[in-house]
Coordinates of C-alpha atoms and ligand atoms in Angstrom, one line a residue:
X25 CA 58.4 2.6 -17.6
X26 CA 56.3 -0.6 -19.3
X27 CA 54.5 0.2 -22.7
X28 CA 51.3 -0.9 -22.2
X29 CA 49.0 -2.5 -24.5
X30 CA 46.4 -0.5 -25.1
X31 CA 43.4 -0.8 -27.8
X32 CA 41.7 2.1 -30.0
X33 CA 38.6 2.2 -27.7
X34 CA 41.7 2.9 -24.3
X35 CA 41.1 -0.3 -23.1
X36 CA 44.0 -1.9 -21.4
X37 CA 45.2 -5.4 -22.1
X38 CA 46.2 -7.6 -19.2
X39 CA 45.2 -11.1 -19.7
X40 CA 46.2 -12.9 -22.4
X41 CA 44.2 -17.0 -22.6
X42 CA 46.7 -19.7 -25.0
X43 CA 45.5 -22.5 -26.1
X44 CA 47.6 -25.8 -26.2
X45 CA 46.3 -27.3 -28.3
X46 CA 43.1 -27.9 -30.3
X47 CA 42.8 -32.1 -29.5
X48 CA 40.4 -33.4 -27.0
X49 CA 39.7 -36.5 -25.7
X50 CA 36.0 -35.3 -25.2
X51 CA 33.3 -34.5 -27.4
X52 CA 31.1 -31.7 -25.3
X53 CA 27.9 -30.8 -27.9
X54 CA 27.9 -27.1 -27.6
X55 CA 32.4 -27.1 -28.2
X56 CA 33.4 -29.5 -30.5
X57 CA 30.9 -32.1 -31.6
X58 CA 30.8 -33.5 -34.7
X59 CA 33.8 -36.7 -34.5
X60 CA 37.4 -35.2 -34.8
X61 CA 38.0 -31.8 -35.5
X62 CA 40.1 -30.5 -38.3
X63 CA 43.3 -31.2 -35.8
X64 CA 46.4 -28.4 -37.7
X65 CA 49.8 -29.9 -38.2
X66 CA 52.7 -30.6 -36.1
X67 CA 55.1 -28.8 -37.3
X68 CA 51.9 -25.4 -37.7
X69 CA 51.2 -25.6 -33.6
X70 CA 54.4 -23.6 -31.3
X71 CA 56.7 -25.2 -29.1
X72 CA 56.5 -25.0 -25.7
X73 CA 60.5 -22.8 -26.3
X74 CA 57.6 -20.5 -28.4
X75 CA 55.2 -20.3 -26.0
X76 CA 57.6 -18.9 -23.5
X77 CA 59.5 -16.9 -26.0
X78 CA 56.7 -14.8 -27.6
X79 CA 54.9 -14.9 -23.3
X80 CA 58.3 -13.2 -21.5
X81 CA 57.7 -10.4 -24.6
X82 CA 53.5 -9.6 -23.9
X83 CA 54.5 -9.8 -20.2
X84 CA 57.0 -6.7 -21.4
X85 CA 54.3 -5.2 -22.7
X86 CA 51.7 -5.3 -18.8
X87 CA 50.2 -8.7 -19.0
X88 CA 49.7 -9.8 -15.6
X89 CA 47.6 -13.2 -16.2
X90 CA 47.6 -15.3 -18.2
X91 CA 45.4 -18.8 -19.1
X92 CA 46.1 -21.7 -20.8
X93 CA 43.2 -23.6 -22.4
X94 CA 42.7 -26.1 -25.8
X95 CA 40.9 -28.4 -26.7
X96 CA 42.1 -30.3 -23.8
X97 CA 45.6 -28.5 -22.8
X98 CA 46.5 -31.7 -20.3
X99 CA 46.3 -33.4 -23.4
X100 CA 50.3 -31.8 -24.4
X101 CA 52.3 -33.7 -23.0
X102 CA 55.1 -30.9 -22.7
X103 CA 52.5 -28.9 -20.0
X104 CA 54.8 -28.9 -17.0
X105 CA 57.2 -27.7 -18.4
X106 CA 55.4 -24.8 -20.5
X107 CA 54.0 -23.5 -16.5
X108 CA 57.5 -23.8 -15.4
X109 CA 59.1 -21.8 -18.0
X110 CA 55.9 -19.1 -17.5
X111 CA 56.4 -19.4 -13.9
X112 CA 58.9 -18.3 -14.2
X113 CA 58.6 -14.6 -15.6
X114 CA 57.1 -13.4 -11.9
X115 CA 56.8 -11.2 -10.9
X116 CA 55.8 -9.4 -13.8
X117 CA 53.6 -11.9 -14.2
X118 CA 51.0 -12.1 -11.1
X119 CA 48.4 -15.5 -12.3
X120 CA 49.1 -18.3 -13.9
X121 CA 45.2 -20.3 -14.3
X122 CA 44.4 -23.3 -16.8
X123 CA 41.4 -24.0 -18.0
X124 CA 40.9 -28.5 -18.0
X125 CA 38.2 -30.7 -18.2
X126 CA 39.7 -32.5 -15.3
X127 CA 40.1 -35.8 -17.0
X128 CA 43.9 -35.8 -16.1
X129 CA 44.0 -34.4 -12.9
X130 CA 44.0 -37.4 -10.6
X131 CA 47.7 -38.2 -10.2
X132 CA 49.1 -34.4 -12.1
X133 CA 47.0 -31.7 -10.4
X134 CA 50.7 -32.4 -8.0
X135 CA 52.6 -32.0 -10.3
X136 CA 51.1 -28.7 -11.6
X137 CA 51.1 -26.9 -8.4
X138 CA 54.9 -28.1 -8.6
X139 CA 55.6 -27.0 -12.1
X140 CA 54.0 -23.5 -10.4
X141 CA 50.3 -23.5 -11.7
X142 CA 48.7 -21.0 -9.9
X143 CA 45.2 -21.9 -9.9
X144 CA 42.7 -24.6 -11.9
X145 CA 39.6 -23.9 -13.2
X146 CA 37.7 -27.5 -13.5
X147 CA 34.8 -27.5 -16.5
X148 CA 31.9 -29.8 -14.9
X149 CA 28.0 -30.0 -16.5
X150 CA 26.1 -32.0 -14.7
X151 CA 26.6 -33.8 -11.8
X152 CA 24.2 -36.7 -13.3
X153 CA 26.2 -39.4 -15.3
X154 CA 23.5 -40.1 -17.8
X155 CA 23.8 -35.9 -18.4
X156 CA 26.9 -35.5 -17.7
X157 CA 27.7 -38.7 -20.8
X158 CA 25.3 -36.9 -23.6
X159 CA 27.3 -32.7 -22.9
X160 CA 30.8 -34.7 -23.3
X161 CA 30.2 -37.8 -25.1
X162 CA 32.6 -39.2 -22.2
X163 CA 31.5 -41.2 -19.3
X164 CA 33.3 -40.0 -16.3
X165 CA 31.8 -37.8 -14.1
X166 CA 33.2 -39.8 -11.7
X167 CA 36.7 -39.6 -12.8
X168 CA 36.2 -36.0 -12.5
X169 CA 35.0 -35.0 -9.7
X170 CA 38.5 -37.6 -8.4
X171 CA 40.3 -34.2 -9.9
X172 CA 38.8 -31.8 -8.5
X173 CA 39.3 -33.2 -5.2
X174 CA 43.1 -34.3 -6.3
X175 CA 43.4 -30.4 -7.8
X176 CA 42.2 -28.5 -3.6
X177 CA 44.4 -31.7 -1.9
X178 CA 47.3 -29.9 -4.4
X179 CA 46.2 -26.6 -3.1
X180 CA 45.5 -25.3 -6.2
X181 CA 42.9 -22.5 -4.9
X182 CA 40.3 -21.0 -5.2
X183 CA 39.1 -23.6 -7.4
X184 CA 36.6 -22.5 -9.9
X185 CA 34.4 -25.0 -11.3
X186 CA 32.5 -24.3 -15.0
X187 CA 29.5 -25.4 -16.3
X188 CA 27.9 -24.5 -20.0
X189 CA 24.4 -24.1 -19.0
X190 CA 22.6 -25.3 -21.8
X191 CA 18.5 -25.2 -22.2
X192 CA 16.2 -28.8 -22.3
X193 CA 20.2 -30.3 -20.7
X194 CA 20.9 -29.1 -17.6
X195 CA 19.0 -25.7 -16.2
X196 CA 17.5 -28.4 -13.4
X197 CA 21.3 -28.3 -12.5
X198 CA 21.6 -24.7 -11.0
X199 CA 20.8 -25.1 -8.0
X200 CA 22.4 -28.3 -7.1
X201 CA 25.2 -26.6 -9.0
X202 CA 25.1 -23.8 -6.1
X203 CA 24.6 -26.9 -3.4
X204 CA 28.1 -28.8 -4.8
X205 CA 29.9 -24.6 -4.7
X206 CA 28.7 -25.0 -0.3
X207 CA 29.6 -28.3 0.1
X208 CA 33.0 -28.3 -1.4
X209 CA 33.9 -24.1 -1.1
X210 CA 34.4 -24.3 -4.7
X211 CA 33.6 -20.8 -7.3
X212 CA 30.9 -22.2 -10.0
X213 CA 30.8 -20.3 -12.7
X214 CA 27.7 -20.5 -15.0
X215 CA 28.1 -20.3 -18.6
X216 CA 24.7 -19.1 -20.9
X217 CA 25.5 -21.5 -24.1
X218 CA 27.1 -18.9 -26.7
X219 CA 27.7 -19.9 -30.8
X220 CA 31.0 -21.5 -31.4
X221 CA 30.5 -25.0 -31.4
X222 CA 31.4 -27.0 -34.1
X223 CA 28.0 -28.0 -35.0
X224 CA 27.2 -25.1 -36.0
X225 CA 24.0 -25.8 -34.3
X226 CA 23.2 -22.7 -31.3
X227 CA 20.1 -21.1 -31.6
X228 CA 19.1 -18.3 -29.0
X229 CA 15.9 -20.9 -27.7
X230 CA 18.6 -23.0 -26.2
X231 CA 19.9 -20.1 -24.3
X232 CA 19.5 -19.7 -20.7
X233 CA 20.1 -17.0 -19.7
X234 CA 21.9 -15.2 -17.0
X235 CA 19.1 -13.9 -15.2
X236 CA 17.5 -17.5 -15.5
X237 CA 20.4 -19.1 -13.4
X238 CA 20.4 -16.0 -10.6
X239 CA 16.6 -16.6 -10.1
X240 CA 16.6 -20.1 -9.5
X241 CA 19.9 -20.0 -7.2
X242 CA 18.5 -16.8 -5.2
X243 CA 15.4 -18.9 -5.0
X244 CA 17.0 -21.5 -2.5
X245 CA 19.9 -20.5 -1.4
X246 CA 20.0 -16.2 -1.4
X247 CA 22.9 -14.6 -2.9
X248 CA 24.5 -11.3 -2.1
X249 CA 27.0 -9.1 -4.9
X250 CA 30.1 -9.5 -3.5
X251 CA 31.8 -6.0 -3.3
X252 CA 35.2 -7.2 -5.9
X253 CA 36.7 -4.6 -7.8
X254 CA 34.4 -5.2 -11.1
X255 CA 37.0 -4.7 -14.0
X256 CA 37.5 -7.2 -16.6
X257 CA 35.7 -9.8 -14.6
X258 CA 33.7 -11.3 -17.3
X259 CA 31.5 -13.0 -14.3
X260 CA 29.0 -11.1 -11.4
X261 CA 29.9 -12.6 -8.7
X262 CA 27.8 -13.3 -5.4
X263 CA 28.7 -15.0 -1.5
X264 CA 25.7 -17.0 -0.5
X265 CA 23.8 -14.8 1.6
X266 CA 24.0 -17.2 4.7
X267 CA 27.6 -16.4 4.9
X268 CA 27.9 -20.6 3.5
X269 CA 31.7 -21.3 2.2
X270 CA 31.6 -21.1 -2.0
X271 CA 30.7 -18.2 -4.5
X272 CA 28.3 -18.1 -7.1
X273 CA 29.6 -16.6 -10.9
X274 CA 27.8 -16.1 -13.8
X275 CA 28.7 -15.4 -16.8
X276 CA 27.0 -14.1 -19.7
X277 CA 28.2 -12.9 -23.0
X278 CA 25.2 -13.4 -24.8
X279 CA 22.6 -11.7 -22.8
X280 CA 24.5 -8.8 -20.8
X281 CA 28.3 -8.4 -23.1
X282 CA 30.5 -7.2 -20.7
X283 CA 33.2 -6.3 -24.2
X284 CA 33.5 -2.0 -22.9
X285 CA 35.2 -3.7 -19.7
X286 CA 37.7 -6.2 -21.7
X287 CA 41.0 -6.9 -20.9
X288 CA 41.7 -9.8 -23.4
X289 CA 43.5 -11.5 -26.3
X290 CA 44.0 -15.2 -26.9
X291 CA 46.8 -17.0 -29.1
X292 CA 45.6 -19.8 -30.7
X293 CA 47.8 -23.4 -30.6
X294 CA 48.8 -22.2 -34.5
X295 CA 50.5 -18.7 -33.1
X296 CA 47.2 -16.7 -34.6
X297 CA 46.2 -14.5 -32.2
X298 CA 42.9 -13.5 -32.0
X299 CA 41.4 -10.1 -30.2
X300 CA 38.0 -11.4 -29.4
X301 CA 35.9 -14.6 -29.0
X302 CA 34.3 -14.0 -31.9
X303 CA 36.8 -12.8 -34.4
X304 CA 36.4 -13.7 -38.3
X305 CA 40.3 -12.4 -38.6
X306 CA 43.3 -13.8 -36.8
X307 CA 46.6 -11.9 -37.3
X308 CA 49.7 -15.1 -38.0
X309 CA 52.6 -13.6 -34.7
X310 CA 53.9 -17.0 -36.3
X311 CA 54.9 -16.3 -38.8
X312 CA 56.5 -13.1 -37.7
X313 CA 58.5 -15.0 -34.9
X314 CA 59.3 -17.7 -37.4
X315 CA 60.2 -14.5 -40.0
X316 CA 63.3 -14.2 -38.0
X317 CA 61.7 -10.7 -36.7
X318 CA 63.2 -8.5 -34.0
X319 CA 61.3 -8.5 -30.8
X320 CA 61.0 -5.2 -31.4
X321 CA 59.7 -5.5 -34.3
X322 CA 57.8 -9.1 -32.7
X323 CA 56.4 -6.0 -30.4
X324 CA 55.1 -3.5 -33.4
X325 CA 53.5 -6.2 -34.4
X326 CA 51.6 -7.2 -31.8
X327 CA 50.7 -3.2 -30.8
X328 CA 49.3 -2.8 -33.8
X329 CA 47.8 -6.7 -34.0
X330 CA 46.3 -5.3 -30.2
X331 CA 44.5 -1.4 -32.3
X332 CA 42.3 -4.7 -34.2
X333 CA 40.6 -5.3 -31.3
X334 CA 37.2 -5.1 -32.4
X335 CA 34.3 -3.2 -30.4
X336 CA 31.5 -5.2 -28.9
X337 CA 30.8 -8.4 -30.6
X338 CA 27.6 -9.1 -32.4
X339 CA 25.9 -11.6 -31.0
X340 CA 22.7 -10.0 -30.5
X341 CA 22.5 -8.5 -34.4
X342 CA 20.5 -10.2 -37.5
X343 CA 23.9 -9.8 -39.6
X344 CA 25.9 -11.9 -37.5
X345 CA 28.5 -14.3 -38.1
X346 CA 29.6 -17.5 -36.3
X347 CA 34.0 -17.2 -36.5
X348 CA 35.3 -20.6 -38.8
X349 CA 37.4 -21.5 -35.8
X350 CA 34.8 -23.4 -33.1
X351 CA 36.0 -23.0 -29.2
X352 CA 38.0 -26.3 -29.5
X353 CA 40.3 -24.4 -31.3
X354 CA 40.6 -21.3 -30.2
X355 CA 41.1 -21.8 -26.4
X356 CA 37.9 -21.0 -23.9
Ligands
SAM409 N1 39.4 -28.7 -22.3 C1 38.9 -27.6 -21.2 C2 37.6 -27.2 -21.2 O1 36.8 -28.3 -21.2 O2 37.5 -26.7 -19.2 C3 39.7 -26.1 -22.2 C4 39.1 -25.5 -23.3 S1 37.3 -25.1 -23.4 C5 37.2 -24.4 -25.3 C6 37.2 -24.0 -21.8 C7 35.5 -23.1 -21.6 O3 34.5 -23.2 -23.1 C8 35.0 -25.0 -20.4 O4 35.0 -24.6 -19.5 C9 33.9 -25.1 -22.0 O5 33.2 -25.5 -21.1 C10 33.4 -23.4 -22.8 N2 32.5 -24.1 -23.6 C11 33.2 -23.9 -24.5 N3 32.4 -24.4 -25.9 C12 31.1 -22.9 -25.2 C13 30.3 -22.5 -25.5 N4 30.0 -22.9 -26.7 N5 29.7 -21.8 -24.9 C14 29.6 -21.0 -23.8 N6 31.0 -22.4 -23.0 C15 31.8 -23.0 -23.7
SF4_410 FE1 36.7 -30.6 -25.4 FE2 36.3 -28.6 -23.0 FE3 35.6 -28.6 -25.8 FE4 34.9 -30.3 -24.3 S1 34.5 -27.8 -23.4 S2 35.4 -30.1 -25.9 S3 36.9 -30.6 -22.8 S4 38.0 -28.7 -25.7

């Protein structure tokens, strides 16, 4: 019988997010706006063999979903190898997914599918070239749109599209994005701006709330809640009431926290376990593995770390402290 990973609040951990790199070719202002981030030295990064080794242990402990992220995970040259190795963990592993900014997908989407990737999420914050450039720091909207098409052709479906909605930047596009979801039969995920930016410029006033997103979309395209097992699902999911293709998901961690149902932990590119996006402490699985621990000792270590998972985040408390590492290091 599998020993499940359970935290001290009874939440079962089924979902592991693995950051493959802290590097990125974009400079999204809500993530890492200020020039070059302090990159971790190469020798501190987990090799693909180490990722494969620990992922197998996590799956033996009941992890069913692995999402590869970053930084920009496709900047890692061995990503196809990593996917191939992790895909060999099926059927214990049910779902192998990737979140990417889409830049490298034209020409490489097919290879990801062949390596065993199940699904892909592509981030795109604006459908207007000038707003896309001002939000991401790069003028490559067309290429990312090509990337979405390439992923669709490769069968990396159902495709999810992430858009971080920030007041004063792109909140006027939520209806356009909903129209995009209907036209391209994709699942749009609208995300509230969280205090995880390297510039520490986040302000509550910039948060365009999930409720506001819902109201704007629902007014133009009436939405019908999807009857899905909410479980650890972070987004409230809707279909279109008129039966059009596509789906809407609203992820509102700031105004409608979903910590009670959280089933996630994260592994950073340099091998630190984070039990919450907003954790202020990390646990070095890398040091344990490199220190020669046995498989049993590694399992005990992971179990002890999971027991320290925070009950909830504290974004809305007056004493909230932004974590030292930002989204590009943690792995969104
Ligand atoms: N580079 C890839 C990408 O952009 O999809 C993967 C890593 S990125 C950190 C993962 C997701 O986190 C993206 O969809 C991004 O928009 C989101 N994200 C980054 N910073 C955020 C913030 N401060 N608040 C909300 N979402 C954020
Ligand atoms: Fe890079 Fe993704 Fe962060 Fe944008 S959100 S800077 S693409 S890691």
